[in-house]
Amino acid sequence: MFPQARGQRQSPVDITTSKTQHSGDLQENPLRWTYVPENTRSLVNPGYCWRVDVNGKGSLLTGGPLQKEQFILEQFHCHWGCSDSRGSEHTVDGESFAGELHLVHWNQSKYKSFAEAAGHPDGLAVLGVFLKVGKPHPELDIIARLLPFITHKGDRVTLNKPLDPARLLPEGKAYWTYLGSLTTPPCSESVTWILFKEPIEVSHEQLELFREMRCYDAAEECPCDETLNKQFEYGKVINNFRPPLELGNRQLLFLSSLLKIRIMGKAKKVKLHRKQTNPTGLVDVNELIEQGLAGSAKTGTPVEAIVEQLESSVTEEKICGLQSLATICQGDINVSELVENNVIRIASSLLVDQDQSVRHATAGALRNLSVISVELCEFMVDQDVLTPLLALLNRYPSNGQWKPTFDKNMQNQMDERSDTFLQAVNLLWNLCESTSDALNAFNQSQLLEHFVTFLNYKVYGEEIAIAVAQCLLVVSEDNASSWRVLANHAPDLSGLLAIDVVDNTTLMLRALAAGIIGNVPVLLSSHTSQILVCISKTLEDNHRSALGNLTSMLPIEPQKDTVDLEVADDVPIDDETEAQSHQRRRKADLPSEGELEVRSVGRLLQAQRIAAEILTNICSTDDDDWQSDSNENDNNAGSDAESVYDYDTNELNGSVENTDKISVEVLEAIKSLALVEKLWHKAQPVAENVYQILVESEQSTLKKLDALRVSTMLCLHNLCNNITTDDLGGPAAVYNVWIDLGQQVFQGQRNEKLLEASTSLMRAALEHLRKNPELFRQMTENDVQLMLNGVIGCEDAEIRANWLRMLGILGCLLPEPLVKLIIDFVLNTCANEADVWVLAEALDAMMDIFADNDWHAIMHEVGMVAKCKQLDRIMREKLKRDKRQLGDRFPAVSTVRTNLGRFCKYLETELKDYKPNMES
């Protein structure tokens, strides 16, 4: 039936290692791949295995035996046996593995489809991965959990989360390659096989789920008469592998050298919780530099000397190198030098050095590196910092066998081993906050149970408790795998809500505990009132007074932009013992009184920022109304222009005066605890003299202050969207907030994030004043011009959109001369707007103006019909061009484009019988 199955190029084969040939050519042209996890579409049971079908767009396999030809991924599937000792199709020296994964690719350089490629000798390429029994495989677990839903032949399910094929490949990149065939009918002799030598681990339980699959349709009877069949038993798929065939005269090549596997793709953007394609593989340094991680900074740092010290066998030399590395992190670091000299990989191995002082210095240096940028954290994970880091943290038992000791003669500093743990936890926190790979590694490490124990600040000290709580706050956010463990420790966490706050450290620890509880749905539901009280108490402390006291202690002098560093030996004092030398170094590192005050004030600011963010999360609601609006508009594309302002009016009526978006309990607490007023107090700028001292002498505190203001304004923005005007204090109070924010912005906002938060809050506040035009009677053309100037020259799209939205609202409140000024400005701005989303926001705002007033004279005088038709054409072109870039915003922007077409018809209808007043 399948004549090719009797050919001379059939697969699988037994890999006889003594007969393989090493190939230097493959080393010169390394194998390269890239995959798009989101393009794994569905999981199907074809009757003889499980198979994941893939949209190959964006995937690529090239290099190695494939040379320069490019192959894209079509599907991947698995073969297994009836026991854990058999199941692979290929064997190595006659030995089988528990299973074998196949990632099937086709040659898009030569052929137009998978079907066409399968008919040619060079059409297909398959990556083969052996399975051995061991730990559960996290990526295969995504599949295993869905197998009960595709038990029978023909069953199919959509994958409920992205599955990354790259994570199915082993860390070791050595492989065998030969020319062969498909191992299932029609056994086409069109495959270049690439078989990785190193297997990946899969658990016995996962394999058992594979073996529960059925070879027959759900509507059919079980083929019980096929008992003891080699492939099926009582209808179960148990031995779906083809036995090895003769290699014959074919070459079997082996690549054993450690290759650089280049991770291809576009330049990385700064993003939290990104998924990496290859978290522990080797990374091409040149590409890393090209992507902008390395930068072009110049420091003159003697990195080569640091590497020499790190690789020394002398403990003091290692410590000197690590201290130098920690120091240069505080300056304008040249990351390219660190990358090119392999500093991070060399240093991370010292996390498990035999010497405690080396481990301590390593943890501190790597922690300093991790705060530089998200990209550097991602690179540190790529360089496998996590393996030694998690191994180090596992050395600290939570059963009472290890407890820190504190030295009262040294500001109650903890012992060196405990301080190493502190630095390691801070490093883990930074990595988990920057990349989801670190978060996934933490989930699998079983450290979470231990970490909750370390929150006991009376045993482990406040510093360790704070660091662990910060780490737990990050790992518990949208991480369901952590919720069960944390829920089991509800008494420990809730107990921290009731601690006696004696300083800013305990204040911060209480806020962190509230944040962790708020991240766990089952705990939040039972502790909401306690968390809200905690938020209120945290916001009560006067941060302005604390900042005033701090700045009075600081010297008014510019901070250096760079750190002067000379790598030199730490020369010991005569007759100084090793213990005395160690004690001397520790004393030199003790913080001064001013530094202690900086830390204290910083924790106050952080605690209040966390409190604002917790309240934001509690009051957040999922608003998917745009979907129904979009569908409704699409279904009524031929309706008249009335739908334009009906749509907008409905939207407005739903966005304000809605108390159903948060619970009565939360709403009453917000009012009774005066949380709106407390948040507004935190959002205000500090005195100018205080600000200038922070700029000149304490940038880190200034960043925490700005972060607090941004978080409180975003929280107030959220509240504006979810509670009524009266609950915000009434129209007059909201108007005063809007005016105060405007004055702050027009006086020159120094921080772009603050400007975005300020204008977002101004926009949300103005939404509440649509029914109060009397408040704007004193507004003049100069006032409006200030807002127009806010748009002109603004490079940030979000901020421009906020200003344009506000202009649209004001157009519904102001007299005709000012409305005309606004409409004319918006039309001209739209004609020159490059960002299609901002363009949609501006047009939507302009159409709002005509919801309650036709403004015929303005329509005629500014020539709106012609201009809006031109904008309709521009909008259509931009929408087609930027559809992918818009992402989730596309439906909303598309709706505006639909409404704009109707609006043009509305304008024509209104002006058809309009006769301008010639006298005017």
PDB file of C-alpha atoms in Angstrom, residues 238-358:
ATOM      1  CA  ILE A 238       0.625   1.761  24.062  1.00  0.00           C
ATOM      2  CA  ASN A 239       3.403   0.929  21.564  1.00  0.00           C
ATOM      3  CA  ASN A 240       3.110   3.508  18.802  1.00  0.00           C
ATOM      4  CA  PHE A 241       6.712   3.229  17.623  1.00  0.00           C
ATOM      5  CA  ARG A 242       8.226   1.702  14.505  1.00  0.00           C
ATOM      6  CA  PRO A 243      11.180  -0.659  15.132  1.00  0.00           C
ATOM      7  CA  PRO A 244      14.655   0.306  13.834  1.00  0.00           C
ATOM      8  CA  LEU A 245      15.560  -0.504  10.229  1.00  0.00           C
ATOM      9  CA  GLU A 246      18.905  -0.940   8.486  1.00  0.00           C
ATOM     10  CA  LEU A 247      21.043   2.151   8.010  1.00  0.00           C
ATOM     11  CA  GLY A 248      22.631   0.598   4.949  1.00  0.00           C
ATOM     12  CA  ASN A 249      25.168   2.768   3.161  1.00  0.00           C
ATOM     13  CA  ARG A 250      23.847   6.026   4.585  1.00  0.00           C
ATOM     14  CA  GLN A 251      26.151   8.384   6.501  1.00  0.00           C
ATOM     15  CA  LEU A 252      25.395   8.943  10.186  1.00  0.00           C
ATOM     16  CA  LEU A 253      27.124  12.136  11.312  1.00  0.00           C
ATOM     17  CA  PHE A 254      27.681  13.236  14.910  1.00  0.00           C
ATOM     18  CA  LEU A 255      28.213  16.750  16.227  1.00  0.00           C
ATOM     19  CA  SER A 256      29.588  16.646  19.771  1.00  0.00           C
ATOM     20  CA  SER A 257      31.215  20.046  20.274  1.00  0.00           C
ATOM     21  CA  LEU A 258      29.443  22.623  22.443  1.00  0.00           C
ATOM     22  CA  LEU A 259      27.925  24.988  19.882  1.00  0.00           C
ATOM     23  CA  LYS A 260      26.651  28.513  20.241  1.00  0.00           C
ATOM     24  CA  ILE A 261      22.962  28.155  19.529  1.00  0.00           C
ATOM     25  CA  ARG A 262      21.861  31.542  18.318  1.00  0.00           C
ATOM     26  CA  ILE A 263      18.489  32.757  19.513  1.00  0.00           C
ATOM     27  CA  MET A 264      17.038  34.631  16.565  1.00  0.00           C
ATOM     28  CA  GLY A 265      14.332  37.268  16.715  1.00  0.00           C
ATOM     29  CA  LYS A 266      13.579  40.937  16.910  1.00  0.00           C
ATOM     30  CA  ALA A 267      15.138  43.328  19.378  1.00  0.00           C
ATOM     31  CA  LYS A 268      13.850  42.937  22.891  1.00  0.00           C
ATOM     32  CA  LYS A 269      11.669  45.545  24.497  1.00  0.00           C
ATOM     33  CA  VAL A 270      11.656  46.313  28.178  1.00  0.00           C
ATOM     34  CA  LYS A 271       8.787  44.171  29.500  1.00  0.00           C
ATOM     35  CA  LEU A 272       7.824  42.399  32.845  1.00  0.00           C
ATOM     36  CA  HIS A 273       7.227  38.694  33.014  1.00  0.00           C
ATOM     37  CA  ARG A 274       8.425  37.913  29.363  1.00  0.00           C
ATOM     38  CA  LYS A 275       8.763  34.335  28.209  1.00  0.00           C
ATOM     39  CA  GLN A 276      12.215  33.415  26.921  1.00  0.00           C
ATOM     40  CA  THR A 277      12.838  30.939  24.147  1.00  0.00           C
ATOM     41  CA  ASN A 278      15.994  29.411  25.646  1.00  0.00           C
ATOM     42  CA  PRO A 279      16.446  30.270  29.332  1.00  0.00           C
ATOM     43  CA  THR A 280      19.603  28.235  29.946  1.00  0.00           C
ATOM     44  CA  GLY A 281      21.230  27.789  26.526  1.00  0.00           C
ATOM     45  CA  LEU A 282      24.247  29.567  25.120  1.00  0.00           C
ATOM     46  CA  VAL A 283      23.560  33.007  23.706  1.00  0.00           C
ATOM     47  CA  ASP A 284      25.293  34.689  20.804  1.00  0.00           C
ATOM     48  CA  VAL A 285      27.071  37.690  22.322  1.00  0.00           C
ATOM     49  CA  ASN A 286      27.149  39.636  19.050  1.00  0.00           C
ATOM     50  CA  GLU A 287      23.384  39.429  18.766  1.00  0.00           C
ATOM     51  CA  LEU A 288      22.976  40.486  22.378  1.00  0.00           C
ATOM     52  CA  ILE A 289      25.057  43.568  21.722  1.00  0.00           C
ATOM     53  CA  GLU A 290      23.129  44.299  18.503  1.00  0.00           C
ATOM     54  CA  GLN A 291      19.868  44.171  20.445  1.00  0.00           C
ATOM     55  CA  GLY A 292      20.977  47.097  22.557  1.00  0.00           C
ATOM     56  CA  LEU A 293      21.713  45.338  25.824  1.00  0.00           C
ATOM     57  CA  ALA A 294      25.387  46.132  25.681  1.00  0.00           C
ATOM     58  CA  GLY A 295      25.025  49.828  24.899  1.00  0.00           C
ATOM     59  CA  SER A 296      27.911  52.077  24.070  1.00  0.00           C
ATOM     60  CA  ALA A 297      28.807  53.493  27.436  1.00  0.00           C
ATOM     61  CA  LYS A 298      32.450  54.105  28.238  1.00  0.00           C
ATOM     62  CA  THR A 299      33.759  53.497  31.744  1.00  0.00           C
ATOM     63  CA  GLY A 300      37.349  52.419  31.408  1.00  0.00           C
ATOM     64  CA  THR A 301      36.584  49.631  33.862  1.00  0.00           C
ATOM     65  CA  PRO A 302      39.358  47.002  34.004  1.00  0.00           C
ATOM     66  CA  VAL A 303      36.969  44.089  33.486  1.00  0.00           C
ATOM     67  CA  GLU A 304      39.723  41.765  32.317  1.00  0.00           C
ATOM     68  CA  ALA A 305      41.494  42.253  35.641  1.00  0.00           C
ATOM     69  CA  ILE A 306      38.239  41.420  37.449  1.00  0.00           C
ATOM     70  CA  VAL A 307      37.884  38.195  35.427  1.00  0.00           C
ATOM     71  CA  GLU A 308      41.437  37.237  36.350  1.00  0.00           C
ATOM     72  CA  GLN A 309      40.633  37.725  40.025  1.00  0.00           C
ATOM     73  CA  LEU A 310      37.342  35.814  39.812  1.00  0.00           C
ATOM     74  CA  GLU A 311      39.128  32.829  38.256  1.00  0.00           C
ATOM     75  CA  SER A 312      41.893  32.871  40.854  1.00  0.00           C
ATOM     76  CA  SER A 313      42.233  29.984  43.314  1.00  0.00           C
ATOM     77  CA  VAL A 314      42.989  32.469  46.112  1.00  0.00           C
ATOM     78  CA  THR A 315      39.956  33.433  48.199  1.00  0.00           C
ATOM     79  CA  GLU A 316      41.058  37.025  48.775  1.00  0.00           C
ATOM     80  CA  GLU A 317      41.589  37.497  45.039  1.00  0.00           C
ATOM     81  CA  LYS A 318      38.045  36.291  44.301  1.00  0.00           C
ATOM     82  CA  ILE A 319      36.594  38.611  46.937  1.00  0.00           C
ATOM     83  CA  CYS A 320      38.541  41.574  45.505  1.00  0.00           C
ATOM     84  CA  GLY A 321      37.183  40.846  42.040  1.00  0.00           C
ATOM     85  CA  LEU A 322      33.633  40.511  43.326  1.00  0.00           C
ATOM     86  CA  GLN A 323      33.867  43.758  45.300  1.00  0.00           C
ATOM     87  CA  SER A 324      35.128  45.529  42.183  1.00  0.00           C
ATOM     88  CA  LEU A 325      32.249  44.042  40.176  1.00  0.00           C
ATOM     89  CA  ALA A 326      29.756  45.228  42.813  1.00  0.00           C
ATOM     90  CA  THR A 327      31.253  48.722  42.703  1.00  0.00           C
ATOM     91  CA  ILE A 328      31.184  49.232  38.936  1.00  0.00           C
ATOM     92  CA  CYS A 329      27.466  48.380  38.962  1.00  0.00           C
ATOM     93  CA  GLN A 330      26.889  51.709  40.686  1.00  0.00           C
ATOM     94  CA  GLY A 331      28.427  53.665  37.804  1.00  0.00           C
ATOM     95  CA  ASP A 332      27.873  53.986  34.082  1.00  0.00           C
ATOM     96  CA  ILE A 333      28.586  50.330  33.481  1.00  0.00           C
ATOM     97  CA  ASN A 334      29.718  49.043  30.092  1.00  0.00           C
ATOM     98  CA  VAL A 335      27.638  45.882  29.874  1.00  0.00           C
ATOM     99  CA  SER A 336      29.295  44.803  26.624  1.00  0.00           C
ATOM    100  CA  GLU A 337      32.587  44.256  28.458  1.00  0.00           C
ATOM    101  CA  LEU A 338      30.862  42.052  31.030  1.00  0.00           C
ATOM    102  CA  VAL A 339      29.151  40.069  28.270  1.00  0.00           C
ATOM    103  CA  GLU A 340      32.222  39.653  26.091  1.00  0.00           C
ATOM    104  CA  ASN A 341      34.354  38.549  29.039  1.00  0.00           C
ATOM    105  CA  ASN A 342      31.746  36.052  30.284  1.00  0.00           C
ATOM    106  CA  VAL A 343      31.791  37.768  33.696  1.00  0.00           C
ATOM    107  CA  ILE A 344      28.230  36.833  34.718  1.00  0.00           C
ATOM    108  CA  ARG A 345      28.632  33.107  34.067  1.00  0.00           C
ATOM    109  CA  ILE A 346      32.012  33.052  35.828  1.00  0.00           C
ATOM    110  CA  ALA A 347      30.697  35.001  38.824  1.00  0.00           C
ATOM    111  CA  SER A 348      27.464  33.027  39.201  1.00  0.00           C
ATOM    112  CA  SER A 349      29.398  29.784  39.690  1.00  0.00           C
ATOM    113  CA  LEU A 350      30.884  31.362  42.830  1.00  0.00           C
ATOM    114  CA  LEU A 351      27.419  31.380  44.468  1.00  0.00           C
ATOM    115  CA  VAL A 352      28.212  27.799  45.510  1.00  0.00           C
ATOM    116  CA  ASP A 353      31.895  28.341  46.227  1.00  0.00           C
ATOM    117  CA  GLN A 354      33.290  26.454  49.212  1.00  0.00           C
ATOM    118  CA  ASP A 355      34.190  29.698  50.983  1.00  0.00           C
ATOM    119  CA  GLN A 356      31.361  31.546  52.754  1.00  0.00           C
ATOM    120  CA  SER A 357      32.892  34.982  52.191  1.00  0.00           C
ATOM    121  CA  VAL A 358      33.106  34.332  48.465  1.00  0.00           C
TER     122      VAL A 358
END
